[in-house]
Every structure is written in structure tokens, then in C-alpha cells.
CSV table of C-alpha atoms in Angstrom, one decimal:
chain,number,residue,atom,x,y,z
A,1,MET,CA,0.0,0.0,0.0
A,2,GLN,CA,1.3,3.4,-1.0
A,3,PRO,CA,1.5,6.2,1.8
A,4,GLU,CA,-1.1,8.2,-0.1
A,5,ASP,CA,-3.6,5.3,-0.1
A,6,LEU,CA,-2.9,4.6,3.5
A,7,SER,CA,-3.4,8.2,4.5
A,8,ALA,CA,-6.7,8.3,2.6
A,9,ALA,CA,-7.9,5.2,4.4
A,10,GLN,CA,-6.8,6.6,7.7
A,11,ARG,CA,-8.7,9.9,7.1
A,12,GLN,CA,-11.9,7.9,6.5
A,13,HIS,CA,-11.2,5.8,9.6
A,14,TRP,CA,-10.9,8.8,11.8
A,15,GLU,CA,-13.9,10.5,10.3
A,16,GLU,CA,-16.0,7.5,11.2
A,17,LEU,CA,-14.5,7.3,14.7
A,18,TYR,CA,-15.3,10.9,15.5
A,19,ARG,CA,-18.7,10.6,14.0
A,20,ASP,CA,-19.6,7.4,15.8
A,21,ASN,CA,-17.9,8.4,19.1
A,22,PRO,CA,-18.4,12.2,19.6
A,23,ARG,CA,-15.6,13.8,21.6
A,24,MET,CA,-14.2,10.3,22.1
A,25,TYR,CA,-11.2,11.5,24.2
A,26,GLY,CA,-13.3,13.7,26.4
A,27,LEU,CA,-12.7,17.3,27.4
A,28,GLU,CA,-9.8,16.8,29.8
A,29,PRO,CA,-6.4,17.7,28.3
A,30,SER,CA,-3.8,15.1,27.8
A,31,GLY,CA,-0.8,15.1,30.2
A,32,SER,CA,1.4,16.4,27.3
A,33,GLY,CA,-1.1,19.2,26.7
A,34,ILE,CA,-0.9,20.3,30.3
A,35,TYR,CA,3.0,20.1,30.1
A,36,ALA,CA,3.0,22.1,26.9
A,37,ALA,CA,0.8,24.8,28.4
A,38,GLU,CA,3.2,25.2,31.3
A,39,VAL,CA,6.2,25.4,29.0
A,40,PHE,CA,4.5,27.9,26.7
A,41,ALA,CA,3.4,30.1,29.6
A,42,SER,CA,7.0,30.2,31.0
A,43,ALA,CA,8.3,31.2,27.6
A,44,GLY,CA,5.8,34.1,27.2
A,45,VAL,CA,4.0,32.4,24.3
A,46,GLN,CA,0.8,34.1,23.0
A,47,ARG,CA,-0.1,32.4,19.8
A,48,ILE,CA,-0.1,28.5,19.4
A,49,LEU,CA,-0.5,26.3,16.3
A,50,GLU,CA,-1.7,22.8,17.1
A,51,LEU,CA,-1.4,20.2,14.3
A,52,GLY,CA,-3.6,17.1,14.4
A,53,ALA,CA,-5.9,18.6,17.0
A,54,GLY,CA,-8.7,16.1,16.5
A,55,HIS,CA,-11.8,17.2,18.4
A,56,GLY,CA,-9.5,19.5,20.4
A,57,ARG,CA,-9.2,18.7,24.0
A,58,ASP,CA,-5.6,20.1,24.2
A,59,SER,CA,-6.5,23.1,22.0
A,60,LEU,CA,-9.4,23.9,24.3
A,61,HIS,CA,-7.1,23.7,27.3
A,62,PHE,CA,-4.7,26.1,25.7
A,63,ALA,CA,-7.5,28.5,24.9
A,64,GLY,CA,-8.8,28.2,28.5
A,65,GLU,CA,-5.3,29.1,29.7
A,66,GLY,CA,-5.5,32.4,27.8
A,67,PHE,CA,-3.5,31.5,24.7
A,68,ASP,CA,-4.7,32.3,21.2
A,69,VAL,CA,-4.9,29.0,19.3
A,70,VAL,CA,-5.1,27.9,15.7
A,71,ALA,CA,-6.1,24.2,15.7
A,72,THR,CA,-5.8,22.1,12.6
A,73,ASP,CA,-6.8,18.6,11.6
A,74,PHE,CA,-7.6,16.6,8.5
A,75,SER,CA,-10.9,15.4,9.9
A,76,ALA,CA,-13.9,17.6,9.1
A,77,GLU,CA,-15.9,15.9,11.8
A,78,GLY,CA,-13.2,16.6,14.4
A,79,ILE,CA,-13.0,20.2,13.4
A,80,GLU,CA,-16.8,20.6,13.6
A,81,GLN,CA,-16.9,19.1,17.1
A,82,LEU,CA,-14.0,21.4,18.2
A,83,THR,CA,-15.6,24.5,16.9
A,84,ASP,CA,-18.9,23.7,18.6
A,85,THR,CA,-17.3,22.8,21.9
A,86,ALA,CA,-15.2,26.0,21.9
A,87,GLY,CA,-18.3,28.1,21.4
A,88,ALA,CA,-20.1,26.2,24.2
A,89,LEU,CA,-17.2,26.7,26.6
A,90,GLY,CA,-16.9,30.4,25.8
A,91,VAL,CA,-13.4,30.2,24.3
A,92,GLY,CA,-14.4,30.5,20.7
A,93,HIS,CA,-12.9,34.0,20.6
A,94,ARG,CA,-9.5,32.5,21.4
A,95,LEU,CA,-9.6,29.5,19.1
A,96,SER,CA,-9.8,29.1,15.3
A,97,ALA,CA,-10.2,25.5,14.0
A,98,GLN,CA,-9.2,24.9,10.4
A,99,LEU,CA,-9.2,21.8,8.1
A,100,GLN,CA,-5.6,21.0,7.1
A,101,ASP,CA,-3.7,18.0,5.9
A,102,VAL,CA,-0.3,18.0,7.4
A,103,ARG,CA,1.2,16.7,4.2
A,104,GLN,CA,0.4,20.0,2.6
A,105,PRO,CA,2.2,23.3,3.1
A,106,LEU,CA,0.8,25.3,6.0
A,107,PRO,CA,-1.3,28.3,4.8
A,108,TYR,CA,0.4,30.8,7.1
A,109,PRO,CA,3.1,33.4,6.6
A,110,ASP,CA,6.6,32.9,7.9
A,111,GLN,CA,7.1,33.6,11.7
A,112,THR,CA,3.3,33.7,12.5
A,113,PHE,CA,3.3,31.6,15.7
A,114,ASP,CA,5.1,31.7,19.0
A,115,ALA,CA,4.8,27.9,19.6
A,116,ALA,CA,3.5,24.7,17.9
A,117,TYR,CA,2.2,21.5,19.3
A,118,ALA,CA,1.5,18.0,17.9
A,119,HIS,CA,0.3,15.2,20.1
A,120,LEU,CA,0.9,11.9,18.3
A,121,LEU,CA,0.2,13.4,14.9
A,122,LEU,CA,3.7,12.7,13.5
A,123,SER,CA,3.2,9.0,14.4
A,124,MET,CA,0.2,8.7,12.1
A,125,ALA,CA,0.1,7.4,8.5
A,126,LEU,CA,3.0,9.6,7.3
A,127,SER,CA,6.1,8.7,5.4
A,128,THR,CA,9.5,9.9,6.7
A,129,THR,CA,9.6,12.5,3.9
A,130,ASP,CA,6.1,13.7,4.9
A,131,ILE,CA,7.3,14.1,8.5
A,132,GLN,CA,10.4,15.9,7.6
A,133,GLU,CA,8.5,18.3,5.4
A,134,ALA,CA,5.9,18.9,8.0
A,135,VAL,CA,8.5,19.8,10.6
A,136,ALA,CA,10.2,22.1,8.1
A,137,GLU,CA,6.9,23.9,7.7
A,138,VAL,CA,6.6,24.2,11.5
A,139,HIS,CA,10.0,25.8,11.6
A,140,ARG,CA,9.0,28.2,8.9
A,141,VAL,CA,5.9,29.5,10.6
A,142,LEU,CA,7.5,29.8,14.1
A,143,LYS,CA,9.1,33.0,15.3
A,144,PRO,CA,12.8,32.8,16.3
A,145,GLY,CA,13.0,31.1,19.7
A,146,GLY,CA,9.6,29.5,19.2
A,147,ARG,CA,8.9,26.2,21.0
A,148,PHE,CA,7.8,23.0,19.2
A,149,ILE,CA,6.5,20.2,21.4
A,150,TYR,CA,5.5,16.9,19.9
A,151,THR,CA,4.9,13.3,21.0
A,152,VAL,CA,5.4,10.1,19.1
A,153,ARG,CA,5.4,6.4,19.5
A,154,HIS,CA,8.8,4.8,19.1
A,155,THR,CA,10.6,1.6,18.1
A,156,GLY,CA,10.8,0.5,21.8
A,157,ASP,CA,7.0,0.4,22.0
A,158,PRO,CA,5.7,-3.1,22.8
A,159,GLU,CA,3.5,-3.0,19.7
A,160,PHE,CA,6.3,-2.2,17.3
A,161,GLY,CA,6.5,-5.0,14.8
A,162,GLU,CA,2.9,-6.1,15.2
A,163,GLY,CA,0.4,-6.1,12.4
A,164,ILE,CA,1.1,-5.4,8.8
A,165,ASP,CA,4.5,-3.9,7.8
A,166,VAL,CA,4.0,-1.3,5.1
A,167,GLY,CA,7.7,-0.2,5.2
A,168,ASP,CA,9.4,3.0,6.5
A,169,ASN,CA,8.7,2.0,10.1
A,170,LEU,CA,4.9,2.2,9.4
A,171,TRP,CA,2.8,-0.6,10.7
A,172,VAL,CA,-1.0,-1.2,10.5
A,173,ASN,CA,-2.6,-2.9,13.4
A,174,GLN,CA,-6.4,-3.2,14.0
A,175,GLN,CA,-7.0,-0.5,11.4
A,176,PHE,CA,-4.7,2.0,13.0
A,177,ALA,CA,-1.5,3.0,11.1
A,178,VAL,CA,1.5,4.0,13.2
A,179,HIS,CA,4.8,5.4,12.2
A,180,PHE,CA,7.2,4.4,14.9
A,181,PHE,CA,10.2,6.8,15.5
A,182,ASP,CA,13.8,5.8,16.1
A,183,GLU,CA,16.5,8.0,17.6
A,184,GLU,CA,17.9,8.8,14.2
A,185,LEU,CA,14.6,10.3,13.0
A,186,VAL,CA,14.3,12.5,16.2
A,187,GLU,CA,17.9,13.7,15.6
A,188,THR,CA,17.2,14.4,11.9
A,189,LEU,CA,14.1,16.4,12.8
A,190,ALA,CA,16.1,18.5,15.3
A,191,GLU,CA,18.6,19.7,12.7
A,192,GLY,CA,18.3,23.5,12.5
A,193,TRP,CA,16.6,23.5,15.9
A,194,GLN,CA,17.8,23.5,19.5
A,195,LEU,CA,16.8,20.1,20.9
A,196,VAL,CA,15.8,21.0,24.5
A,197,ASN,CA,14.9,17.5,25.6
A,198,ARG,CA,13.5,14.1,24.7
A,199,GLU,CA,11.5,12.4,27.5
A,200,GLU,CA,10.0,8.9,27.6
A,201,LEU,CA,6.7,8.8,29.3
A,202,ALA,CA,3.8,6.3,29.8
A,203,ASP,CA,0.5,7.2,28.3
A,204,SER,CA,-2.3,5.1,29.8
A,205,GLU,CA,-4.8,6.3,27.2
A,206,VAL,CA,-3.0,4.7,24.2
A,207,PRO,CA,-1.6,2.6,26.1
A,208,ASP,CA,2.1,2.6,25.2
A,209,THR,CA,5.3,4.4,25.9
A,210,LEU,CA,5.9,7.7,24.1
A,211,TRP,CA,8.7,10.1,23.4
A,212,ARG,CA,7.9,13.7,24.1
A,213,ILE,CA,10.3,16.1,22.3
A,214,THR,CA,10.7,19.8,23.0
A,215,GLN,CA,12.8,21.8,20.6
A,216,SER,CA,13.3,25.5,20.0
A,217,ARG,CA,13.7,27.4,16.7
């Protein structure tokens, strides 16, 4: 299966998941969303770009903490739920939700944002080239000194190697496609950035172990 075909299948899969399970992850932010908000606040961040926001629990947390947020996702159903929830919670004035495929160039001028955030997005049905190009776009739209925090599943994950191997460290298991990161890919994505830290953490929601990477433009 080609990456383009896999991505199209995954888009449909997530549309159906969000449609059949409204706000499936709830409204409480992820642990990494809470961490990111604290990092961003300490850095004096005002405007955040979230990639792969889904129905937006972390974007809603950022907006509730007083940040201005642009939340993007390739699921129209997720974006609709996020927009509705932001209005219901009274943070719609701080949050703009936009349909965006991360494989396409970001429709924002250079140095638009103070920070960017992506929880597990880069471990979705993306080729290594897709991931590198997406991170380059994040670098472009961040201001100098801007923080980028992302989480990914990695090759030490217990589920790495299970399911169907489609190449490029991409595996499909129970309809979910996962790109598992290795250390070399993290280091490659940090070229041209300052790599602040890489942490391993347990995520009981997935469940698996993740890497959380913080880097600065």
C-alpha cells in the first residue's frame, strides 16, 4: 500500500471514529497538553499552532489558559466538534479551527506563531519524507525562539512490529496506522533547531510508551 492510499484510508477511519464516538477522548487535556501549556506560559507564548488537534481537548485547554490558538486537523468531523465545543465553553474568541492535511504546506506566513504542538500526529500514516517536510513547515511558521513540542510512538514500543508492515517503520494494526520513530529520526528532525529534551513517558490512554520532544527554533 502506498503512503497516499494509507493516508486516505486513515482519514476515512478517523472521520468514522469521530462521527460514531463524539468527543471520544473527552474534554480533559492530555498530560502532554498540560505540560505544553506550562512550557509555553513560562516562555511568554501568546499564539499557538496545534497540528492534528482532533476534536480539540488540548487546544481547548490552551484557549482556556489564555493562549490564542489555531487548531488544525484533516478530519472535518473533528474540526466541527472542536468549533462547537469552543463556542459552548466560551473560548471561541481564542480558538480558530481549520481543516488542514499536514502533508500540505501550512497556509500561514513565515514567523506567524510563538509555539507549535502536535500530540501523536507525526506517528500517524505519514512517510519519513512527509514528517520531515511537516517539521520544516513548522520551523518556517514559528518565530525565532519559538517552541515546538511533539509526542510520538517509538521503536521501543511493545506494539512495534505487530500487524502489517508497510515499510518505513509504518505498521498497521487493528485498522490504525502508526509510524514508529527511532532515535535517528528524532535527531534528523532536530537539525536546525535546538533540541531541548527528549523524554520517555507512559500514556495510559493509548496505552504505550511515548517520546515527548521539546525543541526551539
